[in-house]
XYZ file of C-alpha atoms in Angstrom:
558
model
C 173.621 -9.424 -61.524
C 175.216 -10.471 -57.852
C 171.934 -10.665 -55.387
C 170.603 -7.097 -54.244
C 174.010 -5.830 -53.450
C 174.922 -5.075 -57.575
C 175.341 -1.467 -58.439
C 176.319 -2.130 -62.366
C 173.276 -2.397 -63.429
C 171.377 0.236 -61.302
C 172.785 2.899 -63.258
C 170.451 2.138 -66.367
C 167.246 2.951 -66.709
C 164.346 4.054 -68.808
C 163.262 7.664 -68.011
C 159.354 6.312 -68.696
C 159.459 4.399 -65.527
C 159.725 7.184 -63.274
C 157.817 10.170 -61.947
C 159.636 13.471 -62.954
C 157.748 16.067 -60.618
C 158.503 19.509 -61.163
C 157.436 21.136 -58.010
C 156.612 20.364 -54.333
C 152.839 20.366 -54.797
C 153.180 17.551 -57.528
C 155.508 15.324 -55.103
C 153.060 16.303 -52.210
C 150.737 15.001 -55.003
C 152.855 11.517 -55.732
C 152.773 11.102 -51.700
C 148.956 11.615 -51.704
C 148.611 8.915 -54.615
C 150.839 6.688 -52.822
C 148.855 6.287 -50.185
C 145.457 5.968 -51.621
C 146.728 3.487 -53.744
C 148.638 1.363 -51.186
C 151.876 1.870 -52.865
C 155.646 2.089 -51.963
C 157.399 5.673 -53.091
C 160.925 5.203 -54.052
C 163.090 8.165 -54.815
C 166.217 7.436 -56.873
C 169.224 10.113 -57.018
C 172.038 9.276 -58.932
C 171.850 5.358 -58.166
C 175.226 5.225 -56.891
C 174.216 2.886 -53.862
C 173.119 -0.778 -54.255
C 170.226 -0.950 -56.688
C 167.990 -2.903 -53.961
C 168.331 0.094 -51.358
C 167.361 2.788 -54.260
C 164.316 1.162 -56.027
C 160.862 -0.006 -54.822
C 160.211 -3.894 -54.545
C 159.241 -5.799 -58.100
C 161.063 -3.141 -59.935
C 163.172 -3.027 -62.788
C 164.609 0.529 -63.422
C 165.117 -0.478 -67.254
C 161.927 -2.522 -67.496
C 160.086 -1.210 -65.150
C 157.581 -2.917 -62.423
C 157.181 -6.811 -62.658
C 154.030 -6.981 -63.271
C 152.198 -4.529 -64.975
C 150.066 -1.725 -63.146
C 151.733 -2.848 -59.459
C 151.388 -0.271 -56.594
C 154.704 1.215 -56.855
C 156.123 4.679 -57.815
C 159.445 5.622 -58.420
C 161.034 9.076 -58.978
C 163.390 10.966 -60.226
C 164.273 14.510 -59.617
C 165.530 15.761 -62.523
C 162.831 18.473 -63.149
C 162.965 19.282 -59.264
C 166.421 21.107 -59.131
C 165.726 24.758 -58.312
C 168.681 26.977 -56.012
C 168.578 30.077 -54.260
C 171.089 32.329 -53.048
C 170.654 34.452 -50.091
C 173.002 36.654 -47.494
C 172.802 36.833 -43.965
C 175.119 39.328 -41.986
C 177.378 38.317 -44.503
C 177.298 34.885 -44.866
C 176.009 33.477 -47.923
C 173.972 30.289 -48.049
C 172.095 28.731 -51.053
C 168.558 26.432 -50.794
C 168.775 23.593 -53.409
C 165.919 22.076 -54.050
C 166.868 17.798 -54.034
C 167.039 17.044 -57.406
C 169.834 19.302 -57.971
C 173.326 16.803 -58.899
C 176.459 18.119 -56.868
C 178.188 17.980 -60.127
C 177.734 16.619 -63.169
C 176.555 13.224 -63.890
C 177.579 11.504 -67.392
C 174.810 8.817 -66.594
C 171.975 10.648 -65.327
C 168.234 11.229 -67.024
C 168.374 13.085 -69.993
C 170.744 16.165 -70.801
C 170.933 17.252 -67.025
C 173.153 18.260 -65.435
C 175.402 18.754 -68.101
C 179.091 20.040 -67.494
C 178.567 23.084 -65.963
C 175.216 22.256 -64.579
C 175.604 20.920 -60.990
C 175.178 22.869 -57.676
C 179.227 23.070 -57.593
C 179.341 25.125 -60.823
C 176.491 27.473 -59.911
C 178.820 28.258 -56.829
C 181.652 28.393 -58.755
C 180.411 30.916 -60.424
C 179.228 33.091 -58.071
C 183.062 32.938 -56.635
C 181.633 30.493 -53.734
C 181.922 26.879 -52.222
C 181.528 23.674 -50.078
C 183.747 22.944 -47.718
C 184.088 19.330 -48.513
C 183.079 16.818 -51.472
C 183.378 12.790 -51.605
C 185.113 11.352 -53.997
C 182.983 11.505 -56.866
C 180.557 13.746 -57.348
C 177.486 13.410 -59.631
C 175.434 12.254 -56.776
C 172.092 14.498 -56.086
C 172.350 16.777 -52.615
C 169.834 14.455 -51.220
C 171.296 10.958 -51.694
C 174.627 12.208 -50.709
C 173.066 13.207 -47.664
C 170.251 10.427 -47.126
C 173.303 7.660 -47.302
C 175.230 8.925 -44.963
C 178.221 9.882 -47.460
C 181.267 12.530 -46.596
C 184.340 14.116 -47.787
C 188.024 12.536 -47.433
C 188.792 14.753 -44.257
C 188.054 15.586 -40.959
C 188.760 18.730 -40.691
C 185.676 19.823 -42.937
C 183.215 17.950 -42.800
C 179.607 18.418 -45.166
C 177.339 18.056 -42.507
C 178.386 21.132 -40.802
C 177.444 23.052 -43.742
C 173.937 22.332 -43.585
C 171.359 25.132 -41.559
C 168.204 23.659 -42.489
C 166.121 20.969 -44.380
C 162.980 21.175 -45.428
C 161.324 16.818 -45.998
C 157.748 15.799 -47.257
C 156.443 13.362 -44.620
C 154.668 10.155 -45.628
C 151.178 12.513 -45.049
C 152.130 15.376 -47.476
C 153.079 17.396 -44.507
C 156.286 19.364 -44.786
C 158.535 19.940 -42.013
C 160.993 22.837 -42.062
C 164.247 21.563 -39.736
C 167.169 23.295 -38.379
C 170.033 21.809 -36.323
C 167.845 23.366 -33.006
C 164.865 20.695 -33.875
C 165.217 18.060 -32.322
C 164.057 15.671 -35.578
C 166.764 17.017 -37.237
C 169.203 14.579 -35.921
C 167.185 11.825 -37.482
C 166.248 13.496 -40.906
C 169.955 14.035 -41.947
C 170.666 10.495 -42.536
C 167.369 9.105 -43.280
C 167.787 6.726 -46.438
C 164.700 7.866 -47.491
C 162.100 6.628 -44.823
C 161.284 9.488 -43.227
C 160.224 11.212 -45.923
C 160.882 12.852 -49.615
C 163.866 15.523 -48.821
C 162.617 18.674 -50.466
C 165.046 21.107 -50.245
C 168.184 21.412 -48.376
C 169.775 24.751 -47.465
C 173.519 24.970 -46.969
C 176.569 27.446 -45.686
C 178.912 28.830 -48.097
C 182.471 29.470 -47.933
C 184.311 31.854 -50.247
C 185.910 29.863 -53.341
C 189.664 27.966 -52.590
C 191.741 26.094 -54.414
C 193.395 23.200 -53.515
C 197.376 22.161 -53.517
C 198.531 19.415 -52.984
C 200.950 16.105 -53.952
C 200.248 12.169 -54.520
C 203.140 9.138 -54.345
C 203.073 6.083 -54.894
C 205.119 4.246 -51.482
C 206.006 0.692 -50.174
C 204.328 0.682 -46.889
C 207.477 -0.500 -45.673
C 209.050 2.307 -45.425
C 206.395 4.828 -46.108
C 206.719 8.307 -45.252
C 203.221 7.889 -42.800
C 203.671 4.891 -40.088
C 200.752 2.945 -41.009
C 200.762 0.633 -38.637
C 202.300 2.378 -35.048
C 202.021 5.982 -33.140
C 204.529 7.978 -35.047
C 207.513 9.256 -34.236
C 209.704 12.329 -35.105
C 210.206 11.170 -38.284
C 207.279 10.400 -39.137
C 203.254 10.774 -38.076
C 201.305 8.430 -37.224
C 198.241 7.497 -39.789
C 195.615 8.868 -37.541
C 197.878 12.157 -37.226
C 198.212 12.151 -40.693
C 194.574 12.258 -41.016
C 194.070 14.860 -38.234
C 196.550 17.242 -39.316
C 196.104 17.329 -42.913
C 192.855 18.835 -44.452
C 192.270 16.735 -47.510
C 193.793 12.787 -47.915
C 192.979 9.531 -48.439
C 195.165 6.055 -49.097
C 194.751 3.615 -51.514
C 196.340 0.356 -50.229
C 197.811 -2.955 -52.778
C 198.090 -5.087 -49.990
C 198.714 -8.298 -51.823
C 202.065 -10.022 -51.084
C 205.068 -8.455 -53.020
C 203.343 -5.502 -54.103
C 202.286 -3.748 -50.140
C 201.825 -0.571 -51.912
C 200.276 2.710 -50.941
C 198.774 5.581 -52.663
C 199.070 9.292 -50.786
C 197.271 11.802 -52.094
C 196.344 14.774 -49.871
C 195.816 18.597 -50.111
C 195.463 21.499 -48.265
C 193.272 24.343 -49.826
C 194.288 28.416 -50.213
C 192.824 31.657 -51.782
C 192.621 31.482 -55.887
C 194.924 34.070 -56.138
C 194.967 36.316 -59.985
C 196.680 34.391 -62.599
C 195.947 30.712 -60.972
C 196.093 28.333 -63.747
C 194.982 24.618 -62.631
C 197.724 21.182 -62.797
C 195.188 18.698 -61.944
C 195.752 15.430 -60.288
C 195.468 12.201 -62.978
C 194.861 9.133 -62.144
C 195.534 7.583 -65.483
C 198.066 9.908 -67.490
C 198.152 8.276 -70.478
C 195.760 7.382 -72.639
C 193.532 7.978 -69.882
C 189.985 5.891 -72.032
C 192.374 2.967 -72.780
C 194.176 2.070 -69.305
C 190.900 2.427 -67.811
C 189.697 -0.415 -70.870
C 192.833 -2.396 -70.182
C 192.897 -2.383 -66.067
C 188.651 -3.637 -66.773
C 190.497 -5.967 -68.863
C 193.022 -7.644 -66.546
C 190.630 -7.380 -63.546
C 187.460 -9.161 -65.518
C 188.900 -11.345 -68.586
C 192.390 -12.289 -66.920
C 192.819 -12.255 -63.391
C 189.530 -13.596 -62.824
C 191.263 -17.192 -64.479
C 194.127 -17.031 -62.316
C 193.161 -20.286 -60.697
C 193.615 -22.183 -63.726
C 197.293 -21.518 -63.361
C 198.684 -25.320 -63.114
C 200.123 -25.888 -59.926
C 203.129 -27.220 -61.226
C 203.916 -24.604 -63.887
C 207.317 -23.641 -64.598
C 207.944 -19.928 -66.006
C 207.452 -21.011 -69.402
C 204.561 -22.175 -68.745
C 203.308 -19.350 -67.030
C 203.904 -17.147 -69.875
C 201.743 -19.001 -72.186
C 199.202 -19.155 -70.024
C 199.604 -15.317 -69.784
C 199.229 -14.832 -73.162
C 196.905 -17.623 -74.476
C 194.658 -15.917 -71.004
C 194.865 -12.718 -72.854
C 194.329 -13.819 -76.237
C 190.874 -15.387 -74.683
C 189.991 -12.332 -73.249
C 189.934 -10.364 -76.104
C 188.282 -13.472 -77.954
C 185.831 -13.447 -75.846
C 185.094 -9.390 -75.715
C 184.408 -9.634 -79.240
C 187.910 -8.403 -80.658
C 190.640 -9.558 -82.096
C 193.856 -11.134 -80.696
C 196.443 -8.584 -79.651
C 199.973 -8.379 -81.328
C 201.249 -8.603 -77.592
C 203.221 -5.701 -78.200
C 202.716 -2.519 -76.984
C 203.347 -0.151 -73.633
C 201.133 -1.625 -72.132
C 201.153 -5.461 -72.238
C 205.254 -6.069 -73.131
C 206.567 -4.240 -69.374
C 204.152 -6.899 -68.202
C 205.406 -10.008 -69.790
C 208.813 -8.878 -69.348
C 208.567 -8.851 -65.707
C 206.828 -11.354 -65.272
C 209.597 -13.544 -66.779
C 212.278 -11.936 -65.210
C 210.217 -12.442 -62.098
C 209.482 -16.547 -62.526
C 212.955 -16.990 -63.620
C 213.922 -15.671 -60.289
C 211.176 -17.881 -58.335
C 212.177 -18.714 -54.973
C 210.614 -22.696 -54.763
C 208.234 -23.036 -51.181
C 208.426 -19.006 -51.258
C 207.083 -17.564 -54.178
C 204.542 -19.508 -56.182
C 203.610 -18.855 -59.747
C 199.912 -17.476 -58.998
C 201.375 -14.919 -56.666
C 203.793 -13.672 -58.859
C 200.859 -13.666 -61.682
C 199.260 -11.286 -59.099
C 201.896 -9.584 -58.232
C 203.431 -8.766 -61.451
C 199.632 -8.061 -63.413
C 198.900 -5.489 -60.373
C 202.603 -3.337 -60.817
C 201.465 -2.746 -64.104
C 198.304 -1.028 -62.447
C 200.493 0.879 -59.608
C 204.044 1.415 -60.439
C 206.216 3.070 -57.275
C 207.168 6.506 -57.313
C 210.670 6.813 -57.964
C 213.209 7.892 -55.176
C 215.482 10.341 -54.753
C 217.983 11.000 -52.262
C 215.876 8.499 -50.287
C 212.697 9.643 -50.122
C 209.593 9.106 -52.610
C 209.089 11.893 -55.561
C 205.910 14.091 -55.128
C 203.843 14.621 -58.343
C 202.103 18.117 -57.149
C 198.812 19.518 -58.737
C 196.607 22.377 -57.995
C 193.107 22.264 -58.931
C 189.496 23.944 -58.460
C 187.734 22.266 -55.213
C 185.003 21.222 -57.567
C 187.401 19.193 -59.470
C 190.080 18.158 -57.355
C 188.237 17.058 -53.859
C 186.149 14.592 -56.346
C 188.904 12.979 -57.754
C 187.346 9.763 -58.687
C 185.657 11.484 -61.043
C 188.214 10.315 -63.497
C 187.145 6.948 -62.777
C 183.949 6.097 -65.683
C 181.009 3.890 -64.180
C 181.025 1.862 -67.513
C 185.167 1.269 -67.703
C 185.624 0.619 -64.209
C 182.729 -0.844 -62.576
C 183.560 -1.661 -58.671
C 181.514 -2.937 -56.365
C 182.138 -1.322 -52.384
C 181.457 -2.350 -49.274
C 182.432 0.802 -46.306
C 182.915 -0.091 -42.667
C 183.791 3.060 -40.105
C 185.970 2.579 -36.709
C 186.146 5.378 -34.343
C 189.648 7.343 -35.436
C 191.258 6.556 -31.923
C 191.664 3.112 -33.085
C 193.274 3.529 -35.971
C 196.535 1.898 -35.474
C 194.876 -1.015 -34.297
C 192.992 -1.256 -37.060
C 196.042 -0.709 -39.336
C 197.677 -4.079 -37.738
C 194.329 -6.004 -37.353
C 194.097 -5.494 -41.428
C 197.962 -5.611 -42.155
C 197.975 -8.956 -40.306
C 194.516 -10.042 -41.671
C 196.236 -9.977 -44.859
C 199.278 -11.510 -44.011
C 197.613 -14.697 -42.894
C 195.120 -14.979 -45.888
C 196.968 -14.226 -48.845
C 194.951 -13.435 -52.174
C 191.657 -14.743 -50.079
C 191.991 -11.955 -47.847
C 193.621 -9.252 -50.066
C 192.139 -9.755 -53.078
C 193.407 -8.769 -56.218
C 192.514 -5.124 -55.777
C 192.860 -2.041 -53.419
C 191.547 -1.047 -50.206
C 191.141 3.041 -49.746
C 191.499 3.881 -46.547
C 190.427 7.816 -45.432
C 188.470 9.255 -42.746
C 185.967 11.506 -42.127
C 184.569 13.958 -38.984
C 181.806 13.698 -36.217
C 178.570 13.959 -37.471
C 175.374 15.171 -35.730
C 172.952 12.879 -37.605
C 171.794 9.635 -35.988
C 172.002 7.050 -38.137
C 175.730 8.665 -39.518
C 178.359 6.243 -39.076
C 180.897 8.787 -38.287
C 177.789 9.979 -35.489
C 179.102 11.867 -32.323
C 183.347 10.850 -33.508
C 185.935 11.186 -36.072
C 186.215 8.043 -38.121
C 188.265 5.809 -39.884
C 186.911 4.338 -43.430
C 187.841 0.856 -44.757
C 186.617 0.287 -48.233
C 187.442 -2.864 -49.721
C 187.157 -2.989 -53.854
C 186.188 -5.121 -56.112
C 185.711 -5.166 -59.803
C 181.957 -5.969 -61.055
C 181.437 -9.679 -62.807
C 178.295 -10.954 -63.620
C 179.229 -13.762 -61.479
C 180.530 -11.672 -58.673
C 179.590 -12.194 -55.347
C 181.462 -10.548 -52.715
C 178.927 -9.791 -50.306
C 179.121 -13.730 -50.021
C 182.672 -14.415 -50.335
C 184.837 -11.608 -49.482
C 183.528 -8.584 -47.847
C 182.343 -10.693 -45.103
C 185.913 -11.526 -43.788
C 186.072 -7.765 -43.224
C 182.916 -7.304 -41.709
C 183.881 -9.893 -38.644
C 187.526 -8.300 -38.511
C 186.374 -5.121 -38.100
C 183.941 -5.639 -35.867
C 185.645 -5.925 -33.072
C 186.729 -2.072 -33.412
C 182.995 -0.800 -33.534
C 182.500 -0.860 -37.105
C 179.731 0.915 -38.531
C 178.079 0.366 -41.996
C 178.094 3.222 -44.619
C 174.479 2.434 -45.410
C 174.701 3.552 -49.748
C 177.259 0.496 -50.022
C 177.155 -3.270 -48.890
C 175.571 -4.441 -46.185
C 176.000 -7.308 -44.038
C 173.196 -10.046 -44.135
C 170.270 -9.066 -41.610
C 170.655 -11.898 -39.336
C 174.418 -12.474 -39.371
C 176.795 -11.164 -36.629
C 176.835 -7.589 -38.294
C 173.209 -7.227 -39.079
C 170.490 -5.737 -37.544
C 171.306 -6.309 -33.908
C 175.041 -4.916 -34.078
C 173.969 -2.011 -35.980
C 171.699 -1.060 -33.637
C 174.407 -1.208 -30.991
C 176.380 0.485 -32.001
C 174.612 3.531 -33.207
C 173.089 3.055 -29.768
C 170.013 1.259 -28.754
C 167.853 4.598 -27.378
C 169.202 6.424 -30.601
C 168.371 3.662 -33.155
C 164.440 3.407 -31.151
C 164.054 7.004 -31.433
C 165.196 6.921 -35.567
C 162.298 4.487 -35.864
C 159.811 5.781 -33.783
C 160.171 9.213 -36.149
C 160.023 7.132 -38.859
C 156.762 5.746 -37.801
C 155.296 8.633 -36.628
C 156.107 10.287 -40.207
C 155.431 7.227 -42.295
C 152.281 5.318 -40.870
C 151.202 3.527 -43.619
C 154.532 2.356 -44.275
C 154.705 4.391 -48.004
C 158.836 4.632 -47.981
C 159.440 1.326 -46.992
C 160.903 -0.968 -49.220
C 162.021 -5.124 -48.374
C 165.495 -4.127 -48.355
C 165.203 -1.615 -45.358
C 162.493 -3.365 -43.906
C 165.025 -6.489 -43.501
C 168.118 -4.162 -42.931
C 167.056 -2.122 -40.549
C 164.832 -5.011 -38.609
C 161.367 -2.697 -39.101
C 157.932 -4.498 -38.905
């Protein structure tokens, strides 16, 4: 496991290792306990953020703590998932208690929440909504909400659903909030220092659907200018994101692929007789090309520099298939015939592609690259000039979270998130386009950057706090050997912080003491802001029962 800043692993566990209250008085209870015994009080949600941030120190969540009877407590919330539904002049609202999944979650503690057992599918059912959901969505209400986490638009934003929460202070003391309290602003995004988030109460809208189309573009010539202010042709990226009310990009920016993924939605009324055409991100096969892209991103590309320097195509295409034989060696399997839909379009090109090699342009490790990642994302095809559309339609509880499709175990990625005020986006777009340019595979990688954005938020520690935001979230596939906190992400941390970047706090963080720790987060979520966040937290946490190493050294706290 890569340092503190691994998320593969955090998703297993052992159920015995954790409380499982089943009412407020019994976490008011665990509080109580805590602090008599001198203990940290952890609460994990779905584990979707860096194992180090979710736990308690000398943890394990499979194993449990280091050493036997140590003063620390984690919980779960599975038993702790109550909601209820009220109107008010016509407005309905629900009060879900923090245990409660947004969705469902194929990972999660025992049989819950099942398919049709998470907050979305009560609403669903009751012909309601959300206005917004991220891009997956088996997280509980209260880690989505204690990260810092939002929706692909800015339009709707999750925040502004929210009329009250209700959080269990490090005395037992509960504190009912609403956006007129002042503390509010520094309980909404609180990473779990403040306090144990009891319940949260949210605005409904009536139930949509969603429309919309994805393509698959060369940013060259794009239908969104990526890079400039638009024109009549075409908008500009941050118009793009303004205007529409649902999208996101996935960007291949390695050298001859420069690809782009659109997908984007608007939402309307279900109307009598709506039948669904979801969006697919694999559609084929859709277990096995999530097995075979794990494959090529863990067992083949990962050998790439083993590619002689001098190889000739020939060459190339041995190693190619000698690689893959390997990798299926060494996954416990059999050799592959080699033959297939999936493996021959790739050696095919690939030798069309070295045969045409361009000497001192092209050299046979970019073309590896280039050639492995088309398989992954093949263009759209055009017609009369312009890229195809594949529409869907889809529920908002299965559409917005698209990534959905995407399983934990298949496709294990490890993020890092930085946020840039949304006025700057088209000088982001060339810092990165340029960034990438210059630094080849060392800078691009060898997979995609998504690129969304996401509205103002009135919560203090929100990156997107007080302005619309751009997102930059670099990928890369988990390896037990990975380390890109170390050797990657940081290139993007120093790029981008020259635009204001701000940390989404659930994925990787820069190293306290570097140039993006401590001191630049605090500026630039603003030095009387950041003081008054901790001086809540201290008056609400005294004897220090939330705080774990990993926050302590994060956030610079005592």
């Amino acid at each position: 496991m890569s340092s503190d800043q691994s998320r593969w692993r955090v998703r297993r566990f052992d159920e015995d290792h954790f409380e499982h209250p089943r009412s407020e008085a019994e976490l008011v209870a665990l509080i109580q306990r805590a602090r008599a015994e001198h203990a940290q009080l952890r609460v994990r949600g779905s584990a979707h953020s860096v194992a180090a941030a979710v736990y308690t120190d000398a943890f394990d969540p499979e194993t449990g703590p280091h050493q036997h009877g140590a003063p620390v407590i984690n919980v779960m919330l599975d038993k702790y998932r109550k909601l209820t539904f009220f109107e008010t002049a016509g407005v309905h609202y629900v009060t879900v208690e923090a245990g409660r999944n947004l969705g469902s979650d194929p990972y999660g503690p025992g049989h819950t929440p099942g398919d049709d057992e998470g907050l979305v599918h009560a609403l669903a059912a009751r012909g309601l909504a959300l206005p917004v959901l991220g891009g997956i969505s088996h997280q509980t209400l209260s880690g989505f909400l204690s990260t810092g986490s939002a929706g692909a638009s800015v339009q709707h934003g999750f925040h502004q659903a929210i009329t009250a929460i209700r959080i269990l202070d490090g005395l037992g003391n509960a504190h009912d909030l609403t956006p007129a309290d002042p503390e509010f602003a520094h309980v909404g995004v609180s990473l779990g220092l403040l306090g144990i988030l009891s319940s949260v109460t949210l605005r409904l809208e009536p139930e949509y659907v969603i429309r919309g189309w994805t393509s698959v573009q060369r940013a060259a010539d794009c239908e969104i200018d990526l890079f400039g202010d638009g024109d009549a042709t075409r908008p500009s990226l941050r118009a793009f994101f303004e205007t529409t009310p649902y999208a996101r990009l996935l960007y291949w920016p390695q050298k001859g692929v420069d690809r782009v993924e659109i997908w984007t939605a608007t939402r309307e009324p279900k109307a009598p007789g709506w039948k669904p055409k979801p969006y697919r991100q694999f559609t084929t096969a859709p277990f096995l090309m999530q097995w075979f892209v794990r494959f090529l991103y863990t067992r083949v590309l990962p050998r790439i520099d083993l590619v002689p320097g001098d190889a000739d195509a020939a060459m190339a295409e041995a190693w190619l298939r000698d690689t893959i034989n390997e990798g299926f060696a060494d996954s416990g399997l059999g050799a592959p015939t080699l033959t297939g839909p999936m493996v021959d379009p790739m050696i095919d090109a690939l030798s069309e592609a070295l045969a045409e090699m361009d000497d001192g342009v092209d050299s046979v490790k970019e073309i590896l690259v280039r050639e492995i990642i088309r398989v992954v994302i093949a263009l759209s095809p055009k017609h009369a000039g312009k890229y195809k559309r594949a529409p869907f339609t889809d529920t908002w509880y299965e559409g917005l979270p698209h990534d959905n499709q995407m399983d934990d175990q298949l496709m294990p990625i490890l993020f890092t998130e930085l946020w840039v005020p949304l006025t700057r986006t088209a000088e982001v777009m060339r810092a990165l386009r340029d960034f990438w340019s210059a630094g080849g595979l060392d800078a691009t990688g060898t997979f995609a950057t998504e690129i969304y954005a996401a509205p103002a938020s009135p919560f203090t520690l929100s990156a997107a706090q007080g302005t619309p935001v751009l997102r930059v979230d670099p990928f890369v596939f988990w390896r037990e050997d990975a380390t890109p906190e170390l050797d990657y992400f940081p290139a993007y941390w120093e790029l981008l912080k020259a635009f204001d970047a701000r940390f989404h706090w659930g994925k990787t963080l820069s190293a306290p003491g570097s140039s993006t720790g401590v001191a630049h987060r605090r500026d630039k979520c603003g030095a009387v802001a950041w003081d008054a966040w901790k001086a809540q937290r201290a008056a609400w946490d005294p004897d220090g029962v939330f705080m774990n190493a990993y926050w302590r050294a994060h956030l610079g706290l005592p």
